[in-house]
PDB file of C-alpha atoms in Angstrom:
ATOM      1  CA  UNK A 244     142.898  25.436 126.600  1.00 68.00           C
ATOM      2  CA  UNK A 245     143.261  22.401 128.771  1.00 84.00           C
ATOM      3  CA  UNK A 246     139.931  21.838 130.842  1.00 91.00           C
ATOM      4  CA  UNK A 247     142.282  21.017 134.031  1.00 93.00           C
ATOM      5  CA  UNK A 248     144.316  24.039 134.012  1.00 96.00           C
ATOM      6  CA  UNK A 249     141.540  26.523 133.494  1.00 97.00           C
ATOM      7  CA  UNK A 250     139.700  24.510 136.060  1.00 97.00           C
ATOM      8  CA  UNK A 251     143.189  24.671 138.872  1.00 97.00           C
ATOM      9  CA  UNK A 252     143.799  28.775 138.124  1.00 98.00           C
ATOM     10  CA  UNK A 253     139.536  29.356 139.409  1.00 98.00           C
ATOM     11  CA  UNK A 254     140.359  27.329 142.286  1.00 98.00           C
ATOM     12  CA  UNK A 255     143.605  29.106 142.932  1.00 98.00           C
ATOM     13  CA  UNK A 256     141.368  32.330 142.476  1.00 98.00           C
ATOM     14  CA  UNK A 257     138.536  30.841 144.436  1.00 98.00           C
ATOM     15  CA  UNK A 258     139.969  28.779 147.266  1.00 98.00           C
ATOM     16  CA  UNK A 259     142.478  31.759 148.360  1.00 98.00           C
ATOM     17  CA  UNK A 260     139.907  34.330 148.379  1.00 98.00           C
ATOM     18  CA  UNK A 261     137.607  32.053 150.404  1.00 98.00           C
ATOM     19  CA  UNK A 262     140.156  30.517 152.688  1.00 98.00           C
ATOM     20  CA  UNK A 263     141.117  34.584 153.541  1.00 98.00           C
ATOM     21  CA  UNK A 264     137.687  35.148 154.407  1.00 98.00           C
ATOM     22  CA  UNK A 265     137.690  31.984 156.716  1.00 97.00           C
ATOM     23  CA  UNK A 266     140.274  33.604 158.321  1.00 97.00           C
ATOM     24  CA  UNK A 267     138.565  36.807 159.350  1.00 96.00           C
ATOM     25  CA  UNK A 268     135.366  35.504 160.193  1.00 94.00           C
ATOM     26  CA  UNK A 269     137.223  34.117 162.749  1.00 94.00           C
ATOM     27  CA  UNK A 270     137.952  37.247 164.183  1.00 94.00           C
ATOM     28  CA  UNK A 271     134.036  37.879 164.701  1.00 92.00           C
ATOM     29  CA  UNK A 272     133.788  39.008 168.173  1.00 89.00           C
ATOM     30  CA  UNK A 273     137.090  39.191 168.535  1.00 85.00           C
ATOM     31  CA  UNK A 274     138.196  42.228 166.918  1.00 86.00           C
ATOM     32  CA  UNK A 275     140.589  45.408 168.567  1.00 84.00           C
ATOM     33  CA  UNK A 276     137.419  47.595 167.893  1.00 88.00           C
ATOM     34  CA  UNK A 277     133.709  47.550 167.065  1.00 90.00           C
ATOM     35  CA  UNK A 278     133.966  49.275 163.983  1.00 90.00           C
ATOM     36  CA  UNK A 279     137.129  47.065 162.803  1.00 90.00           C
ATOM     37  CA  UNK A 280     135.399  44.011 163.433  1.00 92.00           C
ATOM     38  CA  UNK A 281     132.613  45.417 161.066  1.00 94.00           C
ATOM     39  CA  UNK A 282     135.159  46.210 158.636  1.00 95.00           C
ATOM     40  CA  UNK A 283     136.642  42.544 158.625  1.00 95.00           C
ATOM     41  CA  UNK A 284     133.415  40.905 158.524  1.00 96.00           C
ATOM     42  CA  UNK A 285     132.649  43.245 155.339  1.00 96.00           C
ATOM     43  CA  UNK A 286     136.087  42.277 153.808  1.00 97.00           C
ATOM     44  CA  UNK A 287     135.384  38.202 154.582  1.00 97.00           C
ATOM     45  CA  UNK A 288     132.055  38.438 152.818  1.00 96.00           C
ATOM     46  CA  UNK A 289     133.268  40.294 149.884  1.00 97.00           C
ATOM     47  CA  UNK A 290     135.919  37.822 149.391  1.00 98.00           C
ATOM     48  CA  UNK A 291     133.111  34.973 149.752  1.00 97.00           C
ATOM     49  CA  UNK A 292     131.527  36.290 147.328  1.00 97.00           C
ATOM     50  CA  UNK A 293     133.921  36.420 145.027  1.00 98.00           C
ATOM     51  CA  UNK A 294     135.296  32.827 145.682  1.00 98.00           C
ATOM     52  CA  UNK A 295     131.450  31.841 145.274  1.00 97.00           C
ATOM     53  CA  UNK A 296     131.562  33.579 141.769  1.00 98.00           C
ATOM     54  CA  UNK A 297     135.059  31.851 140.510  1.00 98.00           C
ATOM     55  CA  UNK A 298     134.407  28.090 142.048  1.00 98.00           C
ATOM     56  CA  UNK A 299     130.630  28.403 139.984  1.00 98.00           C
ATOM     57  CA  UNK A 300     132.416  28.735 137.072  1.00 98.00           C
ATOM     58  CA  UNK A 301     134.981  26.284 138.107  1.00 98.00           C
ATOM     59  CA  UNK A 302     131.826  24.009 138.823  1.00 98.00           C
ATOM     60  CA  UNK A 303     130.522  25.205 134.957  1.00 97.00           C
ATOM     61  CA  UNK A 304     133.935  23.360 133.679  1.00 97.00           C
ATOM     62  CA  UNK A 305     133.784  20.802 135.219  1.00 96.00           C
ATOM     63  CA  UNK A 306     130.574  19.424 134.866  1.00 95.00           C
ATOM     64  CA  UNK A 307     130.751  16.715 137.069  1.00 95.00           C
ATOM     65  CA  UNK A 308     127.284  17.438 138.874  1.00 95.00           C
ATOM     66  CA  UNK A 309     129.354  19.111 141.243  1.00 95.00           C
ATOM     67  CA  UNK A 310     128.153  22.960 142.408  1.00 95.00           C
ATOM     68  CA  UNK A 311     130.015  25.771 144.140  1.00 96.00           C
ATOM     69  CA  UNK A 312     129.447  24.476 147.255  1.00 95.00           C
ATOM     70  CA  UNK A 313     130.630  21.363 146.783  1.00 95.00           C
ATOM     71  CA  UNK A 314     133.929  22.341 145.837  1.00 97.00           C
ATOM     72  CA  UNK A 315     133.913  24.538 148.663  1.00 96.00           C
ATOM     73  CA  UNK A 316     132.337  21.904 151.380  1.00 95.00           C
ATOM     74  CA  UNK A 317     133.324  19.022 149.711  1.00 95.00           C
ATOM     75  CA  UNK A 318     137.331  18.850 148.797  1.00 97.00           C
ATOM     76  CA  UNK A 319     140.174  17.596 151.316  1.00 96.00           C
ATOM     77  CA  UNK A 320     142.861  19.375 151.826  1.00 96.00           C
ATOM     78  CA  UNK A 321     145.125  18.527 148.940  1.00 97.00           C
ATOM     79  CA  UNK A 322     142.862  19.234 146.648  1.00 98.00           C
ATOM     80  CA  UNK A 323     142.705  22.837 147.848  1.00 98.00           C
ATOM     81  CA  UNK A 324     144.794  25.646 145.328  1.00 98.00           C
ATOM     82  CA  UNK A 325     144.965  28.442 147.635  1.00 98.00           C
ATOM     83  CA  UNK A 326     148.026  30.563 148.583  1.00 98.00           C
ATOM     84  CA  UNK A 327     149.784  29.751 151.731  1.00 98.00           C
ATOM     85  CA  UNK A 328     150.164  32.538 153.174  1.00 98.00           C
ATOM     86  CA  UNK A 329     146.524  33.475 153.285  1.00 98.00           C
ATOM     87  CA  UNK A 330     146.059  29.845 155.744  1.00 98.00           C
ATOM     88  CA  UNK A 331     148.355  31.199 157.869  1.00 98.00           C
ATOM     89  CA  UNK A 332     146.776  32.132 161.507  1.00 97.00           C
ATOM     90  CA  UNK A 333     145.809  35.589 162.385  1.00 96.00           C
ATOM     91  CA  UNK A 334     147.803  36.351 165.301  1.00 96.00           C
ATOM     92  CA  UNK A 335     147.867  39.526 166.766  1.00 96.00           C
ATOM     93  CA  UNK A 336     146.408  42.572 164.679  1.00 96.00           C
ATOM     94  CA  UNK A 337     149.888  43.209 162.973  1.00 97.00           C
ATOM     95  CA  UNK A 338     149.854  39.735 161.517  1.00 98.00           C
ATOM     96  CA  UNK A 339     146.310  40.153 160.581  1.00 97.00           C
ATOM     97  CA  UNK A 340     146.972  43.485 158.576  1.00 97.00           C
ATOM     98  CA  UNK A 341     150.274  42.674 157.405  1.00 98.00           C
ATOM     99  CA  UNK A 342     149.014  39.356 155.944  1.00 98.00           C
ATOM    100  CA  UNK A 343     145.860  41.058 154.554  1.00 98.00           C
ATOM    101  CA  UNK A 344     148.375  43.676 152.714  1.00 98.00           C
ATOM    102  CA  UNK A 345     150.105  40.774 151.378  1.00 98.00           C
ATOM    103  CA  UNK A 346     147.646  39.450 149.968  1.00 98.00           C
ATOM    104  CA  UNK A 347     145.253  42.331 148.648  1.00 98.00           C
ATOM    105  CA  UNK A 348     148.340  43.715 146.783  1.00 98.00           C
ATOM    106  CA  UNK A 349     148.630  40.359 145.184  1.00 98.00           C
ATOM    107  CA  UNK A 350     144.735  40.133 144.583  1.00 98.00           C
ATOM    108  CA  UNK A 351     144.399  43.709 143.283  1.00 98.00           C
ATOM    109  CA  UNK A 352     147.160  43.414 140.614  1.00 98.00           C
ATOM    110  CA  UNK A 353     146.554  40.023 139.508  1.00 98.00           C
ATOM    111  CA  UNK A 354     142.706  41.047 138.821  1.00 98.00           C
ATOM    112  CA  UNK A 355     144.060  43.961 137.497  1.00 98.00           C
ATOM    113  CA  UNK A 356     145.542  41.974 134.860  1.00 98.00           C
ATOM    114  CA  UNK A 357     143.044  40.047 134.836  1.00 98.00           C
ATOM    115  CA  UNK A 358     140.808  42.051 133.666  1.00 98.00           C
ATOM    116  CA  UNK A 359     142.832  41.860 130.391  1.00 97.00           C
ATOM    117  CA  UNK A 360     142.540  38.208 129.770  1.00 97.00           C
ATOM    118  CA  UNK A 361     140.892  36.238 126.432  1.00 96.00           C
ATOM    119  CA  UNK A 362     138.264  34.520 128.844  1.00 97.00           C
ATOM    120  CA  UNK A 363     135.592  36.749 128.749  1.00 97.00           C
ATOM    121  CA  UNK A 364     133.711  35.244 132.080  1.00 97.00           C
ATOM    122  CA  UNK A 365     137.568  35.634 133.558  1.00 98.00           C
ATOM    123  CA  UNK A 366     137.194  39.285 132.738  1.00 98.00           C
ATOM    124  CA  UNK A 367     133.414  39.836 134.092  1.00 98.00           C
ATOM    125  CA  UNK A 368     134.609  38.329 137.794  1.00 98.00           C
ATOM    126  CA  UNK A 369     137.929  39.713 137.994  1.00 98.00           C
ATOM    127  CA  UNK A 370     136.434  42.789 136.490  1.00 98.00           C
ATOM    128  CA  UNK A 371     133.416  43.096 139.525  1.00 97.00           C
ATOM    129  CA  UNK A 372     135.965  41.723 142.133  1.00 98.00           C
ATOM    130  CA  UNK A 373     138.598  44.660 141.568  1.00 97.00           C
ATOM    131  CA  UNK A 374     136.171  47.417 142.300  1.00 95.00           C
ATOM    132  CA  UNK A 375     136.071  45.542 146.359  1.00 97.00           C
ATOM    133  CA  UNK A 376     139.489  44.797 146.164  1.00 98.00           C
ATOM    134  CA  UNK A 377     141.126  48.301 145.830  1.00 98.00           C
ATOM    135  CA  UNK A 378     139.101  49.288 148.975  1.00 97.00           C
ATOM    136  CA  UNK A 379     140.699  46.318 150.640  1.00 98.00           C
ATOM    137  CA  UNK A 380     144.254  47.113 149.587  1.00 98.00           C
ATOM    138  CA  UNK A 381     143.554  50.902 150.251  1.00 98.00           C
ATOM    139  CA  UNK A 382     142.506  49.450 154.061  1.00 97.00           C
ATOM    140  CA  UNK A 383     144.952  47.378 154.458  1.00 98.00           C
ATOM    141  CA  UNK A 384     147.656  49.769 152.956  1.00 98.00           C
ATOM    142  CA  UNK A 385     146.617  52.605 155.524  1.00 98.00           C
ATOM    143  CA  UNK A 386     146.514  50.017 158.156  1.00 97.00           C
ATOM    144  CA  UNK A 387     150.352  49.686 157.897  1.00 98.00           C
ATOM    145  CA  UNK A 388     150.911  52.982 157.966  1.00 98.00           C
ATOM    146  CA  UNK A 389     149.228  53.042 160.967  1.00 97.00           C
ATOM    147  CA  UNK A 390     151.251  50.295 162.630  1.00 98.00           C
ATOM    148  CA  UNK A 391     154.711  51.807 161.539  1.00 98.00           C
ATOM    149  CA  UNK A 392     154.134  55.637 162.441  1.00 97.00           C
ATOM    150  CA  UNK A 393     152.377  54.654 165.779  1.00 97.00           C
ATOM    151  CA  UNK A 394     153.766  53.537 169.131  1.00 97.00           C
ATOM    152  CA  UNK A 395     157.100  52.226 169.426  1.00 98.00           C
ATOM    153  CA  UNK A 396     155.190  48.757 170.488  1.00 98.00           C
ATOM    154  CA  UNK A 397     153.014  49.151 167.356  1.00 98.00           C
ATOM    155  CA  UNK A 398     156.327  49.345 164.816  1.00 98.00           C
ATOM    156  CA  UNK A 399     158.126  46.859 166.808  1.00 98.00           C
ATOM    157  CA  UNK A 400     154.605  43.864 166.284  1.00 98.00           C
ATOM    158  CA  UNK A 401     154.620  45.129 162.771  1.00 98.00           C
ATOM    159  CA  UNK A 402     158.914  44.632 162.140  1.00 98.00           C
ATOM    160  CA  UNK A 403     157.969  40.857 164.123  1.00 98.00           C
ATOM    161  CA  UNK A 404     154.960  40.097 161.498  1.00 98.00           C
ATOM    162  CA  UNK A 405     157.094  41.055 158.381  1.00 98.00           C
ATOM    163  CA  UNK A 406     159.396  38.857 159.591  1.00 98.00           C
ATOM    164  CA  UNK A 407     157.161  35.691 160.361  1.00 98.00           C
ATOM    165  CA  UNK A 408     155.205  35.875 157.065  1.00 98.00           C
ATOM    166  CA  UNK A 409     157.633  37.073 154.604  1.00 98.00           C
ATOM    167  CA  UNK A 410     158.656  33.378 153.480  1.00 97.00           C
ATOM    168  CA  UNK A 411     154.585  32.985 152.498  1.00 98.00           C
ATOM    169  CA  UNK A 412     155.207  35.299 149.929  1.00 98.00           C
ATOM    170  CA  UNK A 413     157.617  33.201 147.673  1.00 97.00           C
ATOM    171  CA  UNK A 414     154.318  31.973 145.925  1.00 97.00           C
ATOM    172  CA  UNK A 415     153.165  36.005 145.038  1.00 97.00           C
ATOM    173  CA  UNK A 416     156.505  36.644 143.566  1.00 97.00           C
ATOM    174  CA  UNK A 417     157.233  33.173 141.436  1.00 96.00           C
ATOM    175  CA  UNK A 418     154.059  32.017 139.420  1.00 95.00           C
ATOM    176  CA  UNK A 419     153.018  28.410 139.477  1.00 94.00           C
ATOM    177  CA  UNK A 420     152.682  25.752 136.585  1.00 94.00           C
ATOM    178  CA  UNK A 421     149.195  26.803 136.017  1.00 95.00           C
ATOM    179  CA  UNK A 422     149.472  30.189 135.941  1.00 96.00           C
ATOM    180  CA  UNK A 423     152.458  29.662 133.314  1.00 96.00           C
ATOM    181  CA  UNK A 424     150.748  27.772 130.741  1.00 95.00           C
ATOM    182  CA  UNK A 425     147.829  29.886 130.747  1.00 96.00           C
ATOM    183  CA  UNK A 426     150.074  32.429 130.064  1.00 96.00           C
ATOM    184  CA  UNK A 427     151.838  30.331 127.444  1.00 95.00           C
ATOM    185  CA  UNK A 428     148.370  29.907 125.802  1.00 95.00           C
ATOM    186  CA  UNK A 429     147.668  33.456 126.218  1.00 94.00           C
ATOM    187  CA  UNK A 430     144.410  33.014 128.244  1.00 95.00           C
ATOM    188  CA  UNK A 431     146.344  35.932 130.918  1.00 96.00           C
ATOM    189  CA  UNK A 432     148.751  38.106 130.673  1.00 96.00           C
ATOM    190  CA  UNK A 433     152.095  37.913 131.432  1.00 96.00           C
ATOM    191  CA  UNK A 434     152.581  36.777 135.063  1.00 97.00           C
ATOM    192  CA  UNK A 435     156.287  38.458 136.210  1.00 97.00           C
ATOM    193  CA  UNK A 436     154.352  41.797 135.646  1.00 97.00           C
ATOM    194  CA  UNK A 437     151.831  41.252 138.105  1.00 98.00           C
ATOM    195  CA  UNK A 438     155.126  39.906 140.567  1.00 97.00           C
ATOM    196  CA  UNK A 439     157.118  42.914 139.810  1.00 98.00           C
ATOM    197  CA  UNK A 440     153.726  45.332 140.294  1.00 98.00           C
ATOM    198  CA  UNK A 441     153.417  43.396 143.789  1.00 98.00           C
ATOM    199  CA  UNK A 442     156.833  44.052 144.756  1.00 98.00           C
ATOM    200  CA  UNK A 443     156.702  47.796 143.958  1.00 98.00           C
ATOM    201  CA  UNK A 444     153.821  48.268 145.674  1.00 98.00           C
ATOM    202  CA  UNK A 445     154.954  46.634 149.006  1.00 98.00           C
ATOM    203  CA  UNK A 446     158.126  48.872 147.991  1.00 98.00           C
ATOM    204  CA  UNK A 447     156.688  52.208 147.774  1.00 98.00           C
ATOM    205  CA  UNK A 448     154.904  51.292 150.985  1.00 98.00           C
ATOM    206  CA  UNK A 449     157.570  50.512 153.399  1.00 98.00           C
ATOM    207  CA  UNK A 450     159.639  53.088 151.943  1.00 98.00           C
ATOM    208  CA  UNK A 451     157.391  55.443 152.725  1.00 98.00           C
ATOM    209  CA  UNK A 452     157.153  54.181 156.595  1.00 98.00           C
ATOM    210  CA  UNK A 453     161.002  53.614 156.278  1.00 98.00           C
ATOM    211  CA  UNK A 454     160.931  50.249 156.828  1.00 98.00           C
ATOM    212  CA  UNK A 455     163.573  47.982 154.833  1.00 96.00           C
ATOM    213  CA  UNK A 456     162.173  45.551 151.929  1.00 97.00           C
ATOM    214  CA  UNK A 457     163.835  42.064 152.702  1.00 97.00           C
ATOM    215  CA  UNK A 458     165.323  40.194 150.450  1.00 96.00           C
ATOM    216  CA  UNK A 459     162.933  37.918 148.274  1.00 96.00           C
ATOM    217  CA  UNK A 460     161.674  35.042 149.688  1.00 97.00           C
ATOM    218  CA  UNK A 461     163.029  31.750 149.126  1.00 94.00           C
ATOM    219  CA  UNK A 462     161.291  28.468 148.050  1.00 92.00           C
ATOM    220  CA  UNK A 463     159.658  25.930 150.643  1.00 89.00           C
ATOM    221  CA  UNK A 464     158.840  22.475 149.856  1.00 91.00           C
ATOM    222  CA  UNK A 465     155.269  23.114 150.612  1.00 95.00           C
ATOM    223  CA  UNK A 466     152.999  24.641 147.238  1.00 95.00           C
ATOM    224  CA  UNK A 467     149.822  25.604 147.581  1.00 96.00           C
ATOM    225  CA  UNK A 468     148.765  25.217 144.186  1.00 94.00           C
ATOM    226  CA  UNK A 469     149.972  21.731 143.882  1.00 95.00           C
ATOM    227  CA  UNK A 470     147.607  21.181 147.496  1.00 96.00           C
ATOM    228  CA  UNK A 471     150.962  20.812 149.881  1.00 97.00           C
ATOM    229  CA  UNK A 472     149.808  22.623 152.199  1.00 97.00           C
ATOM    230  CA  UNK A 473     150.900  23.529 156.038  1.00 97.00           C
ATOM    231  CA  UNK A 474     149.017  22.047 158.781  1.00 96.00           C
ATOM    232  CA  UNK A 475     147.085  24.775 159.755  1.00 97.00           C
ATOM    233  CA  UNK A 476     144.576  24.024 156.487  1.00 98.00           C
ATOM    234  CA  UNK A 477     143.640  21.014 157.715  1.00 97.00           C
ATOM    235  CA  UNK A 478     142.593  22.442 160.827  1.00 97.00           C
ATOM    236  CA  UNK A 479     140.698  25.360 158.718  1.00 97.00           C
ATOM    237  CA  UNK A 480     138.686  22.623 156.614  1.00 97.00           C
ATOM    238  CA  UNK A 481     137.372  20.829 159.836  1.00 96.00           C
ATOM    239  CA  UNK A 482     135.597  23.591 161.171  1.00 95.00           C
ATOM    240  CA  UNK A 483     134.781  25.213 157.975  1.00 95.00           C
ATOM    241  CA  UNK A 484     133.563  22.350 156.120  1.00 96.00           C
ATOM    242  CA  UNK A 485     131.820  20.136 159.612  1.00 94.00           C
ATOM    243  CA  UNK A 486     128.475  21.270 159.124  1.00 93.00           C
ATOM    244  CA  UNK A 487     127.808  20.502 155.606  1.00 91.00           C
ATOM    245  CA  UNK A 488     129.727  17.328 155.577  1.00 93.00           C
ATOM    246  CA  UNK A 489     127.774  16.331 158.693  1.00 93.00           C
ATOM    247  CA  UNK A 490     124.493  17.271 157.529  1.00 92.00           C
ATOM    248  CA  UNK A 491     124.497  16.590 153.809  1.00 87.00           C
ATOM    249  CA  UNK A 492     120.888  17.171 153.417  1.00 81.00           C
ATOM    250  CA  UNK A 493     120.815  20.293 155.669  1.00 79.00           C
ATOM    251  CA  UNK A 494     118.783  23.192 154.196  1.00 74.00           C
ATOM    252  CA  UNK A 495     117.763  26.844 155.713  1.00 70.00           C
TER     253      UNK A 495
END
């Protein structure tokens, strides 16, 4: 298996799982409710964890000196592999859930399948990750429910988020380079299953809340997990990544 693509599918792991839980700790203090904001703080440290656990073994391959934290602290912007939809700003609380569903439906069936794959250390993380992860999707999933059966206003945000984040989810539904040769090499398993699980699980959802599945996305020139990002990533990275780039040495 070729060192760089192993070492570009953790970060894709890694960096989207960390750059989602970014994302909500920006909420902190900010949240519709005192026990949501709990929740989303519990949700953005779970996925911390879990980008902590694929960018050490990221760091293990490598073995450049570099730890964890570097590659977390220490990367510009294109040389970030995260999904695009997941930099994407929170907005109100119907772009914050409907991005989260997104998302967890993605992460839940692609560490589903993960959990399958010839790397054994793959199979330990994806394996301790998927037990937070259905929680997450099982939040999120109610979440939309919630939204579509509520208020007429409620429905109406949700229709409006669909609609502005729907083209972020080209990259859930059409694997990358990466992801295909690993496949080819059979490190993973095949790919268009976990697509075609995500897109029957965002079926059976808005079915069931009778809203209408659009049409799949089409492709952007941005990709994520070639690091052509949007702008807002940039502007993630320079609050996220200030303190330890301006204090090198800094220690609790």
């Amino acid at each position: 298996m070729s060192k760089d693509i192993l070492v570009n599918y953790l970060l894709h792991l890694g960096d989207s799982a960390l750059i989602t839980g970014q994302r909500l700790c920006e909420l902190c203090g900010r949240a519709p409710a005192l026990e949501e904001e709990i929740a989303l703080m519990n949700l953005g440290l779970d996925l911390v964890g879990q980008a902590r656990n694929w960018m050490d073994y990221a760091a293990e391959v490598v073995n450049d000196g570099r730890c964890a934290d570097d590659l977390a602290y220490r990367r510009d912007e294109r040389a970030y592999r995260n999904l695009l939809l997941v930099e994407q700003h929170n907005g109100d609380y119907a772009v914050t859930t409907c991005k989260l569903f997104f998302y967890d439906v993605w992460h839940y069936h692609t560490l589903q399948s993960l959990t399958n794959s010839k790397d054994e250390r793959i199979v330990a993380i994806a394996a301790k990750a998927l037990k937070e992860v259905s929680y997450h999707l099982r939040r999120s999933t109610e979440w939309i429910k919630r939204f579509a059966d509520g208020t007429e206003e409620s429905r109406k945000r949700l229709l409006a988020a669909i609609n502005e984040l729907w083209r972020f989810t080209y990259e859930l539904e059409h694997p990358n380079e990466t992801i295909k040769q690993l496949f080819a090499e059979g490190v993973i398993e095949d790919p268009q299953q976990v697509a075609s699980n995500w897109r029957k699980t965002v079926t059976d959802v808005f079915t069931s809340v009778d809203i209408k599945v659009p049409e799949p996305a089409k492709y952007i020139y941005l990709d994520g997990s070639k690091g052509m990002h949007t702008e807002l990533l940039g502007i993630i990275l320079a609050e996220m990544q200030f303190l330890p780039r301006a204090y090198p040495d800094a220690v609790w």
